[in-house]
Coordinates of C-alpha atoms and ligand atoms in Angstrom, one line a residue:
Chain K
M17 CA 236.8 205.9 209.1
I18 CA 234.7 209.1 209.4
E19 CA 236.3 212.0 211.2
L20 CA 234.9 215.4 212.1
R21 CA 237.3 218.2 213.3
D22 CA 235.9 221.4 214.7
V23 CA 232.9 221.2 212.5
A24 CA 230.2 223.8 212.2
Y25 CA 227.2 224.1 209.9
T26 CA 224.7 226.8 209.1
Y27 CA 221.9 227.0 206.5
G28 CA 222.5 230.7 206.4
R29 CA 220.9 232.1 209.5
G30 CA 223.0 231.2 212.5
E31 CA 225.1 228.2 213.2
L32 CA 223.1 225.0 214.0
F33 CA 226.0 223.6 215.9
A34 CA 229.8 224.4 216.1
G35 CA 233.1 223.1 217.4
I36 CA 232.1 219.4 216.9
N37 CA 234.8 216.7 217.1
L38 CA 233.9 213.1 216.5
T39 CA 235.5 210.0 215.1
L40 CA 233.5 207.0 213.9
A41 CA 235.9 204.1 214.3
P42 CA 235.5 200.6 213.1
G43 CA 233.3 198.6 215.6
S44 CA 231.9 201.8 217.3
F45 CA 228.2 202.2 218.1
H46 CA 226.8 205.7 218.5
F47 CA 223.4 207.0 219.3
L48 CA 222.5 210.6 218.5
T49 CA 219.7 212.2 220.4
G50 CA 218.4 215.7 220.8
P51 CA 215.3 217.8 220.4
S52 CA 213.6 218.1 217.1
G53 CA 215.2 220.7 215.0
A54 CA 218.5 220.5 216.9
G55 CA 220.2 219.4 213.7
K56 CA 220.5 215.6 213.9
T57 CA 219.6 215.0 210.3
T58 CA 222.0 217.8 209.2
F59 CA 224.8 216.3 211.3
L60 CA 224.3 212.9 209.7
K61 CA 224.3 214.5 206.2
L62 CA 227.7 215.9 207.0
C63 CA 228.9 212.4 208.0
Y64 CA 228.1 210.9 204.6
G65 CA 229.1 213.8 202.4
E66 CA 225.7 215.0 201.4
L67 CA 226.4 218.4 202.9
I68 CA 229.8 220.1 203.3
S69 CA 230.6 221.7 206.6
T70 CA 230.7 225.5 206.7
H71 CA 233.6 225.3 209.2
G72 CA 236.2 222.6 210.1
T73 CA 236.9 219.4 208.2
V74 CA 235.0 216.2 207.6
S75 CA 237.0 213.3 206.2
L76 CA 235.6 210.1 204.8
F77 CA 238.0 207.2 204.8
G78 CA 241.0 209.5 205.2
K79 CA 239.9 212.0 202.5
D80 CA 238.7 215.5 203.1
V81 CA 235.2 215.8 201.7
R82 CA 236.1 219.3 200.3
D83 CA 238.7 217.7 198.0
M84 CA 236.4 215.0 196.8
T85 CA 234.7 214.9 193.4
R86 CA 231.1 213.8 192.9
D87 CA 232.4 210.4 191.8
D88 CA 234.7 210.2 194.9
V89 CA 231.7 210.9 197.1
A90 CA 229.7 208.2 195.2
L91 CA 232.5 205.7 195.8
S92 CA 232.6 206.4 199.5
R93 CA 228.8 206.2 199.7
R94 CA 229.2 202.5 198.7
R95 CA 231.0 202.0 202.0
I96 CA 228.4 203.9 204.0
G97 CA 224.9 202.5 204.3
V98 CA 222.4 205.3 204.9
V99 CA 218.8 205.1 206.2
H100 CA 217.2 208.5 205.3
Q101 CA 214.6 209.9 207.5
D102 CA 212.3 210.4 204.6
C103 CA 213.2 207.0 203.0
Q104 CA 213.7 207.8 199.3
F105 CA 213.0 205.1 196.8
L106 CA 212.6 204.6 193.1
D107 CA 208.8 204.4 193.1
H108 CA 208.5 202.6 189.7
L109 CA 210.6 199.6 190.8
P110 CA 209.6 196.8 193.1
V111 CA 210.8 196.8 196.7
S112 CA 213.3 193.9 196.0
E113 CA 215.0 196.0 193.2
N114 CA 215.1 199.0 195.4
V115 CA 216.7 197.1 198.2
A116 CA 219.3 195.7 195.7
L117 CA 219.9 199.1 194.1
P118 CA 223.2 199.8 195.9
L119 CA 224.6 196.5 194.5
T120 CA 223.1 197.2 191.0
A121 CA 224.5 200.7 190.9
S122 CA 228.0 199.6 191.8
G123 CA 228.0 196.6 189.4
R124 CA 228.0 194.0 192.1
H125 CA 225.2 191.9 190.5
A126 CA 226.6 188.6 191.7
E127 CA 226.0 189.6 195.4
I128 CA 222.3 190.3 194.9
E129 CA 221.0 186.7 194.7
P130 CA 222.7 185.3 197.9
N131 CA 221.8 188.3 200.1
L132 CA 218.5 189.8 199.0
S133 CA 215.9 187.2 200.1
D134 CA 217.6 186.6 203.5
L135 CA 217.7 190.3 204.2
L136 CA 214.1 190.8 203.1
G137 CA 213.1 188.0 205.4
W138 CA 215.0 189.5 208.3
V139 CA 213.2 192.8 208.0
G140 CA 209.9 191.1 207.5
L141 CA 209.3 192.2 203.9
S142 CA 209.4 188.8 202.0
G143 CA 205.8 189.1 201.2
Q144 CA 206.1 192.7 199.9
A145 CA 209.1 192.1 197.7
A146 CA 207.1 192.6 194.5
Q147 CA 205.2 195.6 195.6
R148 CA 206.1 199.2 194.8
P149 CA 207.4 201.5 197.6
P150 CA 204.3 203.7 197.5
Q151 CA 202.2 200.7 198.5
L152 CA 204.1 200.1 201.7
S153 CA 203.3 201.5 205.1
G154 CA 205.6 204.0 206.8
G155 CA 207.1 201.2 209.0
E156 CA 207.6 198.9 206.0
R157 CA 209.4 201.7 204.1
Q158 CA 211.7 202.2 207.0
R159 CA 212.5 198.5 207.1
A160 CA 213.1 198.5 203.4
A161 CA 215.4 201.5 203.7
L162 CA 217.4 199.7 206.4
A163 CA 217.7 196.6 204.2
R164 CA 218.9 198.8 201.4
A165 CA 221.4 200.5 203.6
V166 CA 223.1 197.2 204.8
I167 CA 222.9 195.1 201.6
T168 CA 226.3 196.0 200.5
S169 CA 227.7 195.1 203.9
P170 CA 229.1 198.7 204.3
D171 CA 231.8 199.7 206.7
V172 CA 229.6 202.4 208.2
I173 CA 225.9 202.4 208.8
I174 CA 224.1 205.7 209.4
A175 CA 220.4 205.6 210.3
D176 CA 218.2 208.6 210.8
E177 CA 215.3 207.7 213.1
P178 CA 215.0 204.2 211.6
T179 CA 212.4 203.0 214.1
G180 CA 210.0 206.0 214.1
N181 CA 207.0 204.2 212.7
I182 CA 207.8 200.7 213.8
D183 CA 206.3 198.6 216.6
W184 CA 208.5 197.5 219.5
E185 CA 209.0 193.9 218.3
M186 CA 210.1 194.9 214.9
S187 CA 212.4 197.6 216.1
Q188 CA 214.0 195.0 218.4
R189 CA 214.6 192.9 215.3
L190 CA 216.2 195.8 213.4
L191 CA 218.3 196.6 216.4
T192 CA 219.6 193.0 216.5
L193 CA 220.5 193.4 212.8
L194 CA 222.5 196.5 213.6
V195 CA 224.1 194.9 216.6
E196 CA 225.2 191.9 214.5
L197 CA 226.7 194.1 211.9
N198 CA 228.4 196.1 214.6
R199 CA 229.9 192.9 216.0
M200 CA 231.3 192.3 212.5
G201 CA 233.3 195.5 213.0
K202 CA 231.1 198.0 211.3
A203 CA 230.7 201.5 212.7
V204 CA 227.0 202.3 213.5
M205 CA 225.4 205.7 214.1
V206 CA 221.7 205.9 214.8
A207 CA 219.8 209.1 215.4
T208 CA 216.7 208.4 217.5
H209 CA 214.2 209.7 220.1
D210 CA 213.5 206.2 221.3
L211 CA 215.0 205.9 224.7
N212 CA 213.8 202.3 225.1
L213 CA 215.7 201.4 221.9
I214 CA 218.8 203.0 223.4
R215 CA 218.5 201.0 226.6
A216 CA 217.9 197.8 224.8
A217 CA 221.0 198.4 222.7
K218 CA 223.1 199.2 225.7
A219 CA 222.3 195.8 227.1
Q220 CA 223.8 194.2 224.0
V221 CA 226.7 196.4 222.9
Q222 CA 229.1 199.1 224.1
A223 CA 227.2 202.1 222.8
R224 CA 228.0 205.8 223.3
V225 CA 225.0 208.2 223.5
L226 CA 225.5 211.7 222.1
R227 CA 223.2 214.6 222.5
L228 CA 222.9 217.6 220.2
K229 CA 221.8 220.5 222.3
D230 CA 222.6 224.2 222.6
R231 CA 224.8 224.0 219.4
Q232 CA 227.0 221.5 221.1
L233 CA 227.5 217.8 220.9
Q234 CA 227.7 216.3 224.4
A235 CA 227.9 212.9 225.9
A236 CA 224.5 212.1 227.3
G237 CA 224.0 211.8 231.0
A238 CA 224.1 208.6 233.0
D239 CA 220.3 208.5 233.2
L240 CA 220.4 206.4 230.0
Chain D
M16 CA 238.5 208.7 176.6
S17 CA 237.7 205.1 177.5
G18 CA 234.6 206.4 179.3
W19 CA 232.5 206.9 176.2
L20 CA 233.9 203.8 174.6
T21 CA 232.6 201.6 177.4
S22 CA 229.4 203.5 177.2
V23 CA 229.2 202.6 173.5
I24 CA 230.0 199.0 174.2
A25 CA 227.5 198.7 177.0
L26 CA 224.9 200.3 174.7
V27 CA 225.6 197.9 171.9
V28 CA 225.8 194.9 174.1
G29 CA 222.6 196.1 175.7
D30 CA 222.8 196.5 179.4
R31 CA 219.1 196.4 180.0
E32 CA 219.7 197.0 183.7
A33 CA 221.0 200.4 183.0
D34 CA 217.8 202.2 182.1
R35 CA 215.4 200.4 184.4
V36 CA 216.3 202.9 187.1
V37 CA 214.6 205.7 185.2
P38 CA 210.8 205.6 185.0
P39 CA 209.9 204.5 181.5
T40 CA 207.0 206.8 180.8
G41 CA 206.9 210.5 180.1
F42 CA 206.2 213.2 177.6
T43 CA 209.8 213.3 176.5
A44 CA 209.6 209.7 175.1
T45 CA 206.9 210.6 172.6
L46 CA 208.6 213.9 171.8
T47 CA 211.9 212.2 171.0
V48 CA 210.4 209.5 168.9
F49 CA 208.3 212.0 167.0
T50 CA 211.1 214.4 166.4
S51 CA 213.6 211.9 165.2
A52 CA 210.9 210.3 162.9
A53 CA 210.1 213.7 161.4
M54 CA 213.8 214.5 161.0
A55 CA 214.6 211.1 159.4
F56 CA 211.6 211.7 157.0
L57 CA 213.1 215.0 156.0
A58 CA 216.6 213.5 155.8
V59 CA 215.4 210.9 153.2
F60 CA 214.2 213.7 150.9
A61 CA 217.3 215.8 151.4
L62 CA 219.4 212.8 150.6
A63 CA 217.3 212.0 147.5
L64 CA 217.7 215.6 146.4
S65 CA 221.4 215.5 146.8
L66 CA 221.8 212.2 144.9
A67 CA 219.4 213.3 142.2
T68 CA 221.1 216.6 141.6
D69 CA 224.4 214.9 141.7
R70 CA 223.3 212.6 138.9
L71 CA 221.8 215.5 137.0
A72 CA 224.9 217.6 137.2
D73 CA 227.0 214.7 136.0
R74 CA 224.6 213.9 133.1
W75 CA 224.3 217.5 132.0
A76 CA 228.0 218.1 132.2
A77 CA 228.7 214.9 130.2
E78 CA 226.0 215.2 127.6
L79 CA 226.4 218.9 126.9
A80 CA 230.1 218.9 126.8
R81 CA 230.2 216.2 124.1
T82 CA 228.3 218.0 121.4
S83 CA 228.0 221.4 119.9
T84 CA 226.4 222.9 116.8
L85 CA 227.6 225.0 113.9
R86 CA 225.0 227.1 112.2
I87 CA 225.6 228.4 108.7
S88 CA 223.5 231.3 107.4
A89 CA 224.2 232.3 103.8
P90 CA 222.4 233.3 100.6
A91 CA 220.8 230.3 98.9
G92 CA 223.7 229.8 96.4
Q93 CA 226.5 229.9 99.0
L94 CA 224.9 227.6 101.6
G95 CA 226.1 224.4 99.9
P96 CA 229.7 225.4 99.4
Q97 CA 230.1 227.0 102.8
T98 CA 228.7 223.8 104.4
E99 CA 231.3 221.7 102.5
A100 CA 234.1 224.1 103.5
A101 CA 233.0 224.0 107.2
L102 CA 232.9 220.2 107.2
R103 CA 236.4 220.0 105.6
L104 CA 237.7 222.4 108.2
L105 CA 236.1 220.5 111.1
E106 CA 237.6 217.2 109.8
T107 CA 241.1 218.6 110.4
T108 CA 240.3 220.2 113.7
P109 CA 241.9 218.4 116.7
G110 CA 239.3 217.4 119.4
V111 CA 236.5 216.9 116.9
A112 CA 235.5 213.2 116.5
S113 CA 233.0 213.8 113.8
A114 CA 230.9 216.5 112.1
R115 CA 227.8 215.9 110.2
A116 CA 225.3 218.2 108.4
L117 CA 221.8 217.6 109.4
T118 CA 219.5 216.4 106.7
T119 CA 216.5 218.4 105.6
E120 CA 214.2 216.0 107.3
E121 CA 216.1 216.3 110.6
Q122 CA 215.9 220.1 110.4
R123 CA 212.2 219.9 109.6
D124 CA 211.7 217.7 112.7
L125 CA 213.5 220.3 114.9
L126 CA 211.2 223.0 113.6
T127 CA 207.9 221.2 113.5
P128 CA 207.1 221.9 117.1
W129 CA 207.2 225.6 116.4
F130 CA 205.9 225.9 112.8
G131 CA 203.9 222.7 112.1
A132 CA 204.6 219.9 109.7
E133 CA 203.6 221.8 106.5
L134 CA 206.6 224.1 106.5
P135 CA 208.1 224.5 103.0
L136 CA 211.6 224.3 104.2
E137 CA 213.3 224.4 100.8
T138 CA 211.8 227.8 100.0
L139 CA 212.8 229.4 103.2
P140 CA 216.3 230.9 104.1
I141 CA 216.8 228.4 106.9
P142 CA 220.4 228.0 108.2
Q143 CA 222.1 224.7 107.8
L144 CA 223.0 223.0 111.0
I145 CA 226.2 220.9 111.5
E146 CA 226.4 218.6 114.5
I147 CA 229.8 218.3 116.0
V148 CA 230.7 215.4 118.3
E149 CA 233.8 216.0 120.4
E150 CA 236.5 213.6 121.6
G151 CA 239.1 213.8 124.3
D152 CA 239.2 217.2 125.9
G153 CA 237.2 218.7 123.1
Y154 CA 238.4 221.4 120.6
D155 CA 239.6 224.9 121.3
P156 CA 236.5 227.0 120.6
T157 CA 238.4 230.3 120.2
G158 CA 240.8 228.8 117.6
L159 CA 238.0 227.2 115.7
R160 CA 236.0 230.5 115.6
A161 CA 239.0 232.3 114.2
R162 CA 239.5 229.8 111.4
L163 CA 235.8 229.7 110.6
Q164 CA 235.6 233.5 110.3
A165 CA 238.3 233.4 107.7
E166 CA 237.0 230.5 105.6
V167 CA 233.2 230.2 106.3
P168 CA 231.9 233.8 106.9
G169 CA 228.3 232.6 107.5
A170 CA 229.2 230.2 110.3
V171 CA 228.2 230.6 114.0
L172 CA 229.6 228.2 116.5
D173 CA 227.3 227.3 119.3
D174 CA 229.4 225.3 121.8
H175 CA 226.6 225.2 124.5
T176 CA 229.0 226.4 127.2
R177 CA 227.1 229.6 127.3
W178 CA 224.0 227.9 128.8
R179 CA 225.6 224.6 130.0
E180 CA 227.6 226.2 132.7
P181 CA 224.8 227.8 134.7
L182 CA 222.9 224.6 134.5
V183 CA 225.7 222.5 135.9
E184 CA 226.4 225.3 138.4
A185 CA 222.7 225.2 139.5
A186 CA 222.7 221.4 139.9
S187 CA 225.8 221.4 142.0
R188 CA 224.5 224.3 144.1
L189 CA 221.3 222.2 144.7
R190 CA 223.5 219.3 145.7
G191 CA 225.3 221.5 148.1
L192 CA 222.0 222.7 149.5
G193 CA 220.9 219.1 150.0
I194 CA 224.1 218.4 152.0
V195 CA 223.6 221.6 154.1
S196 CA 220.0 220.4 154.7
L197 CA 221.3 217.1 156.0
V198 CA 223.7 218.8 158.3
L199 CA 221.0 221.1 159.6
I200 CA 218.7 218.2 160.1
G201 CA 221.4 216.5 162.2
G202 CA 222.0 219.6 164.2
A203 CA 218.3 220.2 164.8
T204 CA 217.9 216.6 165.9
A205 CA 220.8 217.0 168.3
A206 CA 219.2 220.2 169.7
M207 CA 215.8 218.7 170.2
I208 CA 217.2 215.6 171.9
T209 CA 219.3 217.7 174.1
L210 CA 216.2 219.7 175.2
A211 CA 214.2 216.5 175.7
A212 CA 217.0 214.9 177.7
Q213 CA 217.3 218.0 179.9
A214 CA 213.6 217.9 180.5
A215 CA 213.8 214.2 181.4
L216 CA 216.8 214.9 183.8
A217 CA 214.9 217.7 185.5
A218 CA 211.7 215.6 185.8
N219 CA 213.7 212.8 187.4
A220 CA 215.7 214.8 189.9
Q221 CA 214.3 212.6 192.7
V222 CA 215.5 209.5 190.9
I223 CA 218.9 211.0 190.5
R224 CA 219.0 211.9 194.2
V225 CA 218.2 208.3 195.2
L226 CA 220.9 207.0 192.8
R227 CA 223.4 209.4 194.3
L228 CA 222.4 208.2 197.8
V229 CA 223.2 204.6 197.0
G230 CA 226.6 205.5 195.5
A231 CA 225.9 205.6 191.7
Q232 CA 228.5 207.5 189.8
D233 CA 227.8 210.1 187.2
A234 CA 228.5 207.8 184.3
Y235 CA 226.0 205.2 185.6
I236 CA 223.3 207.8 186.0
A237 CA 224.0 209.3 182.6
R238 CA 224.0 205.9 180.9
A239 CA 220.4 205.2 182.0
F240 CA 219.3 208.3 180.1
V241 CA 221.7 207.9 177.2
R242 CA 220.5 204.4 176.5
R243 CA 216.9 205.3 176.6
F244 CA 217.2 208.4 174.4
T245 CA 219.5 206.6 171.9
L246 CA 217.1 203.7 171.4
R247 CA 214.1 206.1 171.1
A248 CA 215.9 208.2 168.5
M249 CA 216.9 205.2 166.5
A250 CA 213.3 203.8 166.6
G251 CA 211.9 207.1 165.6
A252 CA 214.4 207.5 162.8
A253 CA 213.6 204.1 161.5
I254 CA 209.9 204.9 161.3
G255 CA 210.6 208.2 159.6
M256 CA 213.0 206.7 157.2
L257 CA 210.6 204.0 156.1
A258 CA 207.8 206.6 155.7
G259 CA 210.2 208.8 153.6
L260 CA 211.2 205.8 151.4
L261 CA 207.6 204.9 150.9
G262 CA 206.9 208.5 149.8
I263 CA 209.7 208.3 147.3
L264 CA 208.7 204.8 146.1
L265 CA 205.2 206.2 145.4
L266 CA 206.5 209.1 143.3
P267 CA 205.3 208.7 139.6
R268 CA 207.9 207.0 137.4
A269 CA 208.7 208.7 134.1
D270 CA 212.1 207.7 133.1
I271 CA 211.7 208.6 129.4
A272 CA 211.3 212.2 130.3
G273 CA 214.1 211.9 132.7
G274 CA 213.0 215.1 134.3
F275 CA 214.4 216.3 137.6
L276 CA 211.2 215.8 139.6
T277 CA 210.6 212.3 138.4
G278 CA 214.2 211.4 138.8
L279 CA 214.1 212.1 142.6
G280 CA 214.3 208.5 143.6
F281 CA 217.3 206.4 144.6
R282 CA 219.2 204.3 142.1
G283 CA 220.9 200.9 142.8
T284 CA 223.1 201.0 145.9
G285 CA 221.7 204.5 146.6
W286 CA 218.8 202.8 148.2
L287 CA 221.1 201.6 151.0
L288 CA 222.1 205.2 152.0
P289 CA 218.8 206.0 153.8
L290 CA 219.5 202.9 155.9
L291 CA 222.3 204.8 157.5
I292 CA 219.8 207.4 158.9
P293 CA 218.7 205.5 162.0
P294 CA 222.2 204.6 163.2
L295 CA 223.3 208.1 162.6
A296 CA 220.3 209.4 164.6
G297 CA 221.5 207.0 167.3
V298 CA 225.0 208.4 167.3
V299 CA 223.6 212.0 167.4
A300 CA 221.3 211.1 170.3
F301 CA 224.0 209.3 172.1
F302 CA 226.4 212.3 172.2
A303 CA 223.6 214.9 172.7
T304 CA 222.1 213.0 175.7
R305 CA 225.5 212.2 177.1
S306 CA 226.7 215.7 177.2
A307 CA 223.3 217.0 178.4
A308 CA 223.3 214.4 181.2
L309 CA 226.9 215.0 182.4
R310 CA 226.3 218.8 182.3
S311 CA 223.2 218.7 184.3
L312 CA 224.6 216.2 186.8
K313 CA 227.4 218.6 187.4
E314 CA 224.9 221.4 187.9
Q315 CA 222.6 219.4 190.2
S316 CA 225.4 218.5 192.6
Ligands
LIG420 N1 217.7 222.5 203.5 C1 217.5 223.3 204.6 N2 217.5 224.7 204.4 C2 217.3 225.5 205.5 N3 217.1 225.1 206.7 C3 217.1 223.8 207.0 C4 217.3 222.8 205.9 N4 217.2 221.6 206.4 C5 217.0 221.8 207.8 N5 216.9 223.1 208.1 C6 216.7 223.6 209.4 O1 217.8 223.2 210.2 C7 217.3 222.9 211.5 C8 217.8 221.4 211.9 O2 217.1 220.5 211.0 P1 217.4 218.9 211.1 O3 218.8 218.7 210.9 O4 216.4 218.3 210.3 O5 217.0 218.7 212.7 P2 216.6 217.3 213.4 O6 216.9 216.2 212.4 O7 217.4 217.3 214.6 O8 215.1 217.4 213.7 C9 215.8 223.0 211.5 O9 215.5 224.3 212.1 C10 215.5 223.0 210.1 O10 214.4 223.9 209.9
LIG421 MG1 215.7 214.8 211.6

């Protein structure tokens, strides 16, 4: 569904990475690790069309990102749930409306009611539904961001360090949610430093672990 | 082309969801309401000016075209016979409905404002005035002058055209200026709303980023701003229009004088025209915001 061919990216002073080939197929589960500053966030942005590769091609659902209009990118975003590292919300709307925003923005109002409260319950935010995002703690914001990313039941879920500020118990819950969605056939890609999380996942699903290091994307060693 | 049509429909039907995604506060809100109120206020007066000068031009043209004056100056003995001759001549002139010599009293009344009531009119060599009322397309002044010259040497035809035309011309120029003012007010409103919308779009870059992230298309993002600015412009214009109408209602009435200044109000169905100002302001705001939004979304990508 998402395909990268010989991809390189640079912000202008030297390539962050180059020669990357990767396919995110339905039902696949990938972890992305690597030192801070290696380019994980940048790599994920290429995968959902926020950035355009400086070399090679990225195609979303069979279409080259380079040939897509803004509205085309918007349409494919509806099939890709993204958890941003810096969790961006509309701060003037309550958490519940923020989580429902992908459905609102694509006119799928009928799906809000049956999904919203279950999902908020699952990520442990039922009690915070009426609060504004700035009132939430870092961990709560990350959970809200994950809920927003999956509410449309997207084909692909991309999460950038989704468990950074979350306690172990809650991150297990979030992982279970991702695993369940993956079993439904969705492609999942998670950037994380959390080796325990990766181990816990490997116990439940067939997950590939990738490592961004020295400008290359490598399969991580067997130590995981 | 169906894009803007659906926008209009969503706007009219009132998709309240659409503008919730943009924070409701902000300096641009006040600016938009104030600007369109001020512009609507001015538009009411420009409209009143146009309508009043329109009426004035019509009335002057109608009144002045229908009457003219023949002045006969002659030595005392000849005044009577020349008047008779002129009246006979006018009776047979095509385009003249009637001609009538003013009585001594009427002439005295005309002169009283200048010379006082004690004027011994009979002893002064005052010209005799004949009032001509025209019919149809009026008479041919050149032909009439030629015949008068032959038969009534002391007659001078004053057909008012000499001073009527500049007046009618001035009135219709004023009407044109009123219309130009209305167009300029509309353009200035569009410009102000474009600037306010651009400021709002820049201030809400973060909101736009989030909306893009969750898959909102340009039209959806634009609509949020368009709806808000259109409603604000209409509300402001309604306030300004009411204030303008109040101002006109409070102008002193002096219909007898029928002067230009006191005639500046609206008449009859003319009162309904200012009601068009708020919806027109809405239309202007709609298109101004829409093009500003789509343009800036293109630039921000
Ligand atoms: N918008 C940007 N402009 C310039 N440099 C950037 C930008 N975003 C990130 N970088 C740089 O690119 C490198 C990789 O960043 P990032 O993708 O966030 O890494 P990671 O997520 O692995 O920590 C870092 O050195 C960072 O400073
Ligand atoms: Mg990062």
